[in-house]
Coordinates of N, CA, C and O and ligand atoms in Angstrom, one line a residue:
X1 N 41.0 -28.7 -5.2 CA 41.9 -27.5 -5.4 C 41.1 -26.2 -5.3 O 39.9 -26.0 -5.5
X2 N 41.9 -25.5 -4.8 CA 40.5 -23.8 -4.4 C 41.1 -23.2 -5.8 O 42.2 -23.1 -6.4
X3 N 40.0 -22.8 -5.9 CA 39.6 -21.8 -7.2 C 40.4 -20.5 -6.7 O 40.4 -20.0 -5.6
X4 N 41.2 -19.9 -8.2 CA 42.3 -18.7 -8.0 C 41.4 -17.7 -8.0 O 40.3 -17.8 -8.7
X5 N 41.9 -16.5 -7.0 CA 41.1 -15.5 -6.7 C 40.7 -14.3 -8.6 O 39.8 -13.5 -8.9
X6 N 41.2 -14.7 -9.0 CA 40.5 -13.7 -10.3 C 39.7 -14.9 -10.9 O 38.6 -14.5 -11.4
X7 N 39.7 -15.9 -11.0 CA 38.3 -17.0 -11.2 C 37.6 -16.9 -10.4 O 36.6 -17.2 -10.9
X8 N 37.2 -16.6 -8.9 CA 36.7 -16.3 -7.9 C 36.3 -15.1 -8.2 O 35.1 -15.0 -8.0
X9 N 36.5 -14.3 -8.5 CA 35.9 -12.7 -8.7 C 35.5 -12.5 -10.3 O 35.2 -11.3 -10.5
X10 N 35.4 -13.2 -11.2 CA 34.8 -13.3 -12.2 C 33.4 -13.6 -11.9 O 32.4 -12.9 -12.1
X11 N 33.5 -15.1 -11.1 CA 32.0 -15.6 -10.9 C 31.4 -14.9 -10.0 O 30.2 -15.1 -10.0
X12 N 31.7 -13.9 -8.9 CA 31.0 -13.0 -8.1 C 30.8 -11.7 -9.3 O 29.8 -11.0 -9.4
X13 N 31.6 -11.6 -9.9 CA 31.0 -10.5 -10.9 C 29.5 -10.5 -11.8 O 28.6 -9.7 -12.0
X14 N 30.1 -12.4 -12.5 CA 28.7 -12.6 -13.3 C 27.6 -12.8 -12.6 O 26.6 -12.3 -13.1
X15 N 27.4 -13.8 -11.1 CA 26.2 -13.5 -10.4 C 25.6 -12.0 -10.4 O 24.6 -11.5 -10.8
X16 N 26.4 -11.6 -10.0 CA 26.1 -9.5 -9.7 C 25.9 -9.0 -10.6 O 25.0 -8.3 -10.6
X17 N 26.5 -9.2 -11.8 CA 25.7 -8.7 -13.4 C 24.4 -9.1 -13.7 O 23.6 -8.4 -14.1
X18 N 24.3 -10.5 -13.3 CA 23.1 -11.5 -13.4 C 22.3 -11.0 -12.6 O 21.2 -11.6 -12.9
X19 N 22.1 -10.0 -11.4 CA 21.1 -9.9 -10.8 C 21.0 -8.5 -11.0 O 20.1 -7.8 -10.6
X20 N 21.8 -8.3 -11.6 CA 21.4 -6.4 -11.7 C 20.3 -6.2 -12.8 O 19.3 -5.4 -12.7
X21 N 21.1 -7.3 -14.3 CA 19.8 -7.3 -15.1 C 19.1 -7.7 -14.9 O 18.3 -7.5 -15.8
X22 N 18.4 -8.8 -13.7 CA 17.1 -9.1 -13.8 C 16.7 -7.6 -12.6 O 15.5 -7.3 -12.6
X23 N 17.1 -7.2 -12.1 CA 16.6 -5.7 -11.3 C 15.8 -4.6 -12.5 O 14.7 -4.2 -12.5
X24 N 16.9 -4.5 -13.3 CA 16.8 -3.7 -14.3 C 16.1 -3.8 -15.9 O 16.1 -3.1 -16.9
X25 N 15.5 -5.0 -15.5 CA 14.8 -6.2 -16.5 C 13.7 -5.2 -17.3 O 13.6 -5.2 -18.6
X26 N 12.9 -4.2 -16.5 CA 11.5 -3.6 -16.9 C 11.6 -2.3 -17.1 O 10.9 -1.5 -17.8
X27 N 12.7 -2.1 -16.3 CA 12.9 -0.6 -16.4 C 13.9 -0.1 -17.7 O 13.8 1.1 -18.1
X28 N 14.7 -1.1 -18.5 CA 15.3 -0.7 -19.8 C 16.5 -0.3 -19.4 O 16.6 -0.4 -18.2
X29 N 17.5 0.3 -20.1 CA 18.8 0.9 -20.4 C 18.7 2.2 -19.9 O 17.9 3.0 -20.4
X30 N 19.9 2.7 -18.6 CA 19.8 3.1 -17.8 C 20.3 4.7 -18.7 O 19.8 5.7 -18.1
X31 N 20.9 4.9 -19.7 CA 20.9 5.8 -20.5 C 20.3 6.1 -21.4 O 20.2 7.2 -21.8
X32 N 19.6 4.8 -22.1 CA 18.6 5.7 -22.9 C 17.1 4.9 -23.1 O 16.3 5.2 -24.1
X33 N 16.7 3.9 -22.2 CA 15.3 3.4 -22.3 C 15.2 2.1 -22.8 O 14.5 1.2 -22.3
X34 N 16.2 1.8 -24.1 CA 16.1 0.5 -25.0 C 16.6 -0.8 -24.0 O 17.4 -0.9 -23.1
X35 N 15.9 -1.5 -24.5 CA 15.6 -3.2 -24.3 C 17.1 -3.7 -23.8 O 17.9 -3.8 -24.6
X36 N 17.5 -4.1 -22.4 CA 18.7 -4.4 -21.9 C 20.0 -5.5 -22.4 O 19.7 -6.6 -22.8
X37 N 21.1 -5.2 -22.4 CA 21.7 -6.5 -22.9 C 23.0 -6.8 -21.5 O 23.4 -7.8 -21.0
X38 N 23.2 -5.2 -21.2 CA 24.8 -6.2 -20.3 C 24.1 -5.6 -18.8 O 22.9 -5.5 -18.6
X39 N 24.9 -5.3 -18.1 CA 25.3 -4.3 -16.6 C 26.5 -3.8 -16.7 O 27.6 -4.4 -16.5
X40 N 26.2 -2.6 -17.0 CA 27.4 -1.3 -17.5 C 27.0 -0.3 -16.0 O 26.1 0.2 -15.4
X41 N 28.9 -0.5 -15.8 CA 29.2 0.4 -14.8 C 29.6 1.8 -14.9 O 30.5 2.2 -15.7
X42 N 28.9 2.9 -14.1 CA 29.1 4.2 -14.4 C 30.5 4.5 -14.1 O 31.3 4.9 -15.0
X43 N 31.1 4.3 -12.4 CA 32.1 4.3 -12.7 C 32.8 3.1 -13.1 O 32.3 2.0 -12.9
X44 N 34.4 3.3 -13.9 CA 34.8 2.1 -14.6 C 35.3 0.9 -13.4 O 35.7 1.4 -12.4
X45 N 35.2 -0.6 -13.5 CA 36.2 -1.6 -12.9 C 37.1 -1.5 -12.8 O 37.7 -1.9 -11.8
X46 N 37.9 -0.8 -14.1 CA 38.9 -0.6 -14.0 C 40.1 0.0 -13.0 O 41.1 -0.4 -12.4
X47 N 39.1 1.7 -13.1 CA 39.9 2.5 -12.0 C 38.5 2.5 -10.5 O 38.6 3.5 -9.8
X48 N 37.8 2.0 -10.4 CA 37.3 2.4 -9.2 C 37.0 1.2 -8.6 O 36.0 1.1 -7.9
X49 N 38.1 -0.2 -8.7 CA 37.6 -1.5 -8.1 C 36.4 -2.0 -7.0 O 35.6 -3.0 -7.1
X50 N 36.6 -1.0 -6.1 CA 35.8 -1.6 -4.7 C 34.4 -1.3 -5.8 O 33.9 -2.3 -6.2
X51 N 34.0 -0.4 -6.1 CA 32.5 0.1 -6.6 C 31.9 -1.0 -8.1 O 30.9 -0.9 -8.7
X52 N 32.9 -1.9 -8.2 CA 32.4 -2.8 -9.6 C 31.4 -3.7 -9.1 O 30.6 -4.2 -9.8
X53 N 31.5 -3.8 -8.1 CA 30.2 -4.5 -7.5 C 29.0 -3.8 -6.6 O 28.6 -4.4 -5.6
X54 N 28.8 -3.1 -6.7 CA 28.4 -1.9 -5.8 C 27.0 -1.7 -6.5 O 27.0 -1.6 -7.7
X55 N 25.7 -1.6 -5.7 CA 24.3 -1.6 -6.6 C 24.1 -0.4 -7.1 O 23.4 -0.1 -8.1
X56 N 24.7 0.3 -6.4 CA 24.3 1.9 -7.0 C 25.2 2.3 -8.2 O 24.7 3.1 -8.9
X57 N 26.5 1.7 -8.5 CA 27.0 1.8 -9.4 C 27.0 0.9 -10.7 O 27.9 1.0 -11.6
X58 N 25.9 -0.1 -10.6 CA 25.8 -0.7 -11.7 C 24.7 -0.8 -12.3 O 23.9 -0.1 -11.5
X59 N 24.3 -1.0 -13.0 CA 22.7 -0.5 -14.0 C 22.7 -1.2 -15.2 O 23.7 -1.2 -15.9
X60 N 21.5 -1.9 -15.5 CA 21.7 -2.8 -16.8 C 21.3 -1.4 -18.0 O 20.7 -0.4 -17.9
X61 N 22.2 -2.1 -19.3 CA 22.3 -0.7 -20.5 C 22.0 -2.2 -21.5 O 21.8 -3.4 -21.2
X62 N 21.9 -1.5 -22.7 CA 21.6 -1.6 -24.1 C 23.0 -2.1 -24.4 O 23.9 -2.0 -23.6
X63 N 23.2 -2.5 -25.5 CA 24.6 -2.7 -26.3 C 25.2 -1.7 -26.9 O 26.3 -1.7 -27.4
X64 N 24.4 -0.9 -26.9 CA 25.2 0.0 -28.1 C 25.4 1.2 -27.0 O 25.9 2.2 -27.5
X65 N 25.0 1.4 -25.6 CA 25.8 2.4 -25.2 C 26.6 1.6 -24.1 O 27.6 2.2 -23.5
X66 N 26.3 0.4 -23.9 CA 27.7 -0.2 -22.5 C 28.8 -0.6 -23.5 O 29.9 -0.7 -23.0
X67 N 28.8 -1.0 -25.3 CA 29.8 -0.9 -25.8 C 30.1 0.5 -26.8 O 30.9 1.4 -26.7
X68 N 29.3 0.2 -27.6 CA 29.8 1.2 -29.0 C 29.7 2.7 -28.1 O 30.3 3.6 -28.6
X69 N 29.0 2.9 -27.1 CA 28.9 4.3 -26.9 C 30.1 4.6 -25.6 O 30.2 5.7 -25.2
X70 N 30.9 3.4 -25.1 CA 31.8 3.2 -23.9 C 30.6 3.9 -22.8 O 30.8 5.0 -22.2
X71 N 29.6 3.1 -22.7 CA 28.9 3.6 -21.1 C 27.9 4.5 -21.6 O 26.7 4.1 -21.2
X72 N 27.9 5.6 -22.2 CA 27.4 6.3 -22.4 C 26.6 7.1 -21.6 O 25.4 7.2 -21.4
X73 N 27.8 7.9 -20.9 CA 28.0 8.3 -19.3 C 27.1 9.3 -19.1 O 26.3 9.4 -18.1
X74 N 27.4 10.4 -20.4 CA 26.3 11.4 -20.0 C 25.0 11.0 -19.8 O 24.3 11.9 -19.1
X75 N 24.4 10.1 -20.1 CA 22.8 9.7 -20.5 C 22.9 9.1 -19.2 O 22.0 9.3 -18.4
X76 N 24.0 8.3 -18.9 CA 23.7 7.1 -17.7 C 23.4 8.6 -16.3 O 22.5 8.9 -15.6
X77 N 24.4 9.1 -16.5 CA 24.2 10.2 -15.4 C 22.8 10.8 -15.1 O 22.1 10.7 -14.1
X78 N 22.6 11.3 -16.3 CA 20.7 11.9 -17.0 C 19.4 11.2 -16.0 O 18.5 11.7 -15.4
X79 N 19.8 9.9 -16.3 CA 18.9 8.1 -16.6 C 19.3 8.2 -14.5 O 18.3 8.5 -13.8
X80 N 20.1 8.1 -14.0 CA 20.2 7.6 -12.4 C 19.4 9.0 -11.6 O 18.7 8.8 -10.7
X81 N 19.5 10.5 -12.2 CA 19.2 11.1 -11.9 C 17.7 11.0 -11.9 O 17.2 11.5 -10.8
X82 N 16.7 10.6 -12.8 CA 15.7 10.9 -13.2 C 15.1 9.3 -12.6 O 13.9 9.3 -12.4
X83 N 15.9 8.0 -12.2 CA 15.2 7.2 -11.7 C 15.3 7.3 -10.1 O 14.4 6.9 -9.3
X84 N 16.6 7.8 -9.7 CA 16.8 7.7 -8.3 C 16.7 9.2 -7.7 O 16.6 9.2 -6.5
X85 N 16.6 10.4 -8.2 CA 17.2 11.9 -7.5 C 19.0 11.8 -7.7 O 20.0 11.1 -7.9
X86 N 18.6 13.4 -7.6 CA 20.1 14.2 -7.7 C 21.0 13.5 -5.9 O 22.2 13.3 -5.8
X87 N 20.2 13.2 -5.1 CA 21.3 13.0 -3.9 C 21.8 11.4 -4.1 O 22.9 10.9 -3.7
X88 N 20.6 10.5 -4.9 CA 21.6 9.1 -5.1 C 23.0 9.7 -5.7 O 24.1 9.4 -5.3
X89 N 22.8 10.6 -6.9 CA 24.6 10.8 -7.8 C 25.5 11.4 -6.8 O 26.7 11.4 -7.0
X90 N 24.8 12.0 -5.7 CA 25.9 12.9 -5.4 C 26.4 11.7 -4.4 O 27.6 11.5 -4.4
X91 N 25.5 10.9 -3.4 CA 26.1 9.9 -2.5 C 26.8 8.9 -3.4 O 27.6 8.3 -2.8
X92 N 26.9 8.4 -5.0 CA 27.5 7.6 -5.3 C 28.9 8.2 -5.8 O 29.9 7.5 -5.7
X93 N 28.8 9.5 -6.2 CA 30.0 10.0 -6.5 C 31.1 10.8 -5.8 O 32.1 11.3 -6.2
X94 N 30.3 10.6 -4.1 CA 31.3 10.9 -2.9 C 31.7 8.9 -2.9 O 32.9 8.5 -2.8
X95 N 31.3 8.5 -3.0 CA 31.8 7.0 -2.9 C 33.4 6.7 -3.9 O 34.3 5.9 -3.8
X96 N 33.0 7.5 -4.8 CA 34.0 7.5 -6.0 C 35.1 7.4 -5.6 O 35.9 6.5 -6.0
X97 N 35.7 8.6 -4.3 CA 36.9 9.1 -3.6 C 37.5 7.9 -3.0 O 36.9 7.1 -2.2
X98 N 38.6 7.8 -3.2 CA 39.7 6.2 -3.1 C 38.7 4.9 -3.3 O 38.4 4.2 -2.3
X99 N 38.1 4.6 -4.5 CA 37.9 3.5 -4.2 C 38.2 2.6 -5.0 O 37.4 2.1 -5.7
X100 N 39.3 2.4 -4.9 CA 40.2 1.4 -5.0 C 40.2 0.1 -3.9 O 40.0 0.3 -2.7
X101 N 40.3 -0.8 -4.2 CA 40.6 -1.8 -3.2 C 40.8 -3.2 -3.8 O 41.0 -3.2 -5.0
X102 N 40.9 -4.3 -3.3 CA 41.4 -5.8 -3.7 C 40.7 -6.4 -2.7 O 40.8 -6.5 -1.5
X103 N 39.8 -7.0 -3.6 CA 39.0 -8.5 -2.9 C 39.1 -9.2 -2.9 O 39.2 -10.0 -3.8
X104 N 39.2 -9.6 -1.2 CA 39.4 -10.7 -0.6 C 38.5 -12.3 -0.9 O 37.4 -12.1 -1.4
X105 N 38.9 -13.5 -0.7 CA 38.7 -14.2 -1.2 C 37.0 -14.3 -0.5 O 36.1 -14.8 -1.2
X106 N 36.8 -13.9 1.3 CA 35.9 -13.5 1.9 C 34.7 -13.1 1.3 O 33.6 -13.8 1.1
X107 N 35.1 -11.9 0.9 CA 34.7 -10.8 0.2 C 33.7 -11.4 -0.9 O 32.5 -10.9 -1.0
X108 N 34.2 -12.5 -1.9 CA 33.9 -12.7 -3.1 C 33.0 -13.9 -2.9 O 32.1 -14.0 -3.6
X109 N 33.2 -14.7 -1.9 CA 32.4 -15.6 -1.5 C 31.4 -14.8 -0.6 O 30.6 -15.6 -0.5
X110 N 31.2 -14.1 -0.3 CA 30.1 -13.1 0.2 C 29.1 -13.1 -0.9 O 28.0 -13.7 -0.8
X111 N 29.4 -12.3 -2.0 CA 29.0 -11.8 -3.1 C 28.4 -13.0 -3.6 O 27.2 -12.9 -3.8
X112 N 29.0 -14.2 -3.7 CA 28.8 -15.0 -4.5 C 27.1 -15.6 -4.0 O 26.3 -15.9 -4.8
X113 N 27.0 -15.6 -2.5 CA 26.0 -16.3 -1.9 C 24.7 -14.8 -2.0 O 23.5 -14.9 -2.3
X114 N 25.4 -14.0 -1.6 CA 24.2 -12.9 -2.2 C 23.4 -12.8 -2.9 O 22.2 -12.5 -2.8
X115 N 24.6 -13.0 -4.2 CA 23.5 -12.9 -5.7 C 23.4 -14.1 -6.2 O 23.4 -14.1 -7.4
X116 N 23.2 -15.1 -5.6 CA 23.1 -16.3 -6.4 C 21.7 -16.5 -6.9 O 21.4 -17.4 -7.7
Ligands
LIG201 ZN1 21.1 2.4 -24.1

C-alpha cells in the first residue's frame, strides 16, 4: 500500500529537521545561543509552505524560543543576520513572496533521500 501524501511529508519533514539540527548542532539556538532542542522555522509552515523545507529558512532553536517564545523571530532575525550577513535575510525574505505551494509526492521522496 503507498504511504498517504501527509504521512509522506511528515517523514520528509522529520529527516529535514533531523539534519538541520545536526547542521546546527555547535553553533546553538539561532536566536539566542542556548543548547538546541527542535528546527524552528523563521518563516511559518503554516503560511509559507514551499519554504518549510527550505535550508535557509530553517535553523535549529532552543525550546523556549521555537515554543514558549513562538520562534522568537526578532532574535532569529538578529542570530541569521550575524551568522550569514544582511543579503542571506534579504534573499530569504524575497523568497517569502508566493510561497505557497503543495508537495508533490516527487517532491517528498526527493527530500526524503537527501536528508536521510
Ligand atoms: Zn533560544
Amino acid at each position: 500500500m503507498k504511504t498517504t501524501l501527509p504521512k509522506l511529508k511528515k517523514k520528509a519533514q522529520d529527516k529535514f529537521n533531523a539534519w538541520i539540527r545536526n547542521r546546527d548542532r555547535e553553533l546553538g539556538c539561532i536566536s539566542c545561543g542556548n543548547p538546541i532542542d527542535h528546527a524552528g522555522h523563521y518563516f511559518s509552515s503554516g503560511h509559507y509552505s514551499a519554504l518549510t523545507m527550505d535550508e535557509m529558512n530553517v535553523h535549529a532553536q532552543c525550546l523556549r524560543c521555537n515554543n514558549f517564545l513562538h520562534g522568537n523571530l526578532i532574535k532569529y532575525r538578529m542570530g541569521l543576520i550575524s551568522r550569514y550577513g544582511e543579503d542571506y535575510v534579504n534573499e530569504l525574505e524575497g523568497k517569502s513572496i508566493n510561497a505557497v505551494k503543495k508537495w508533490s509526492r516527487q517532491e517528498l521522496e526527493e527530500i526524503i533521500l537527501k536528508y536521510k
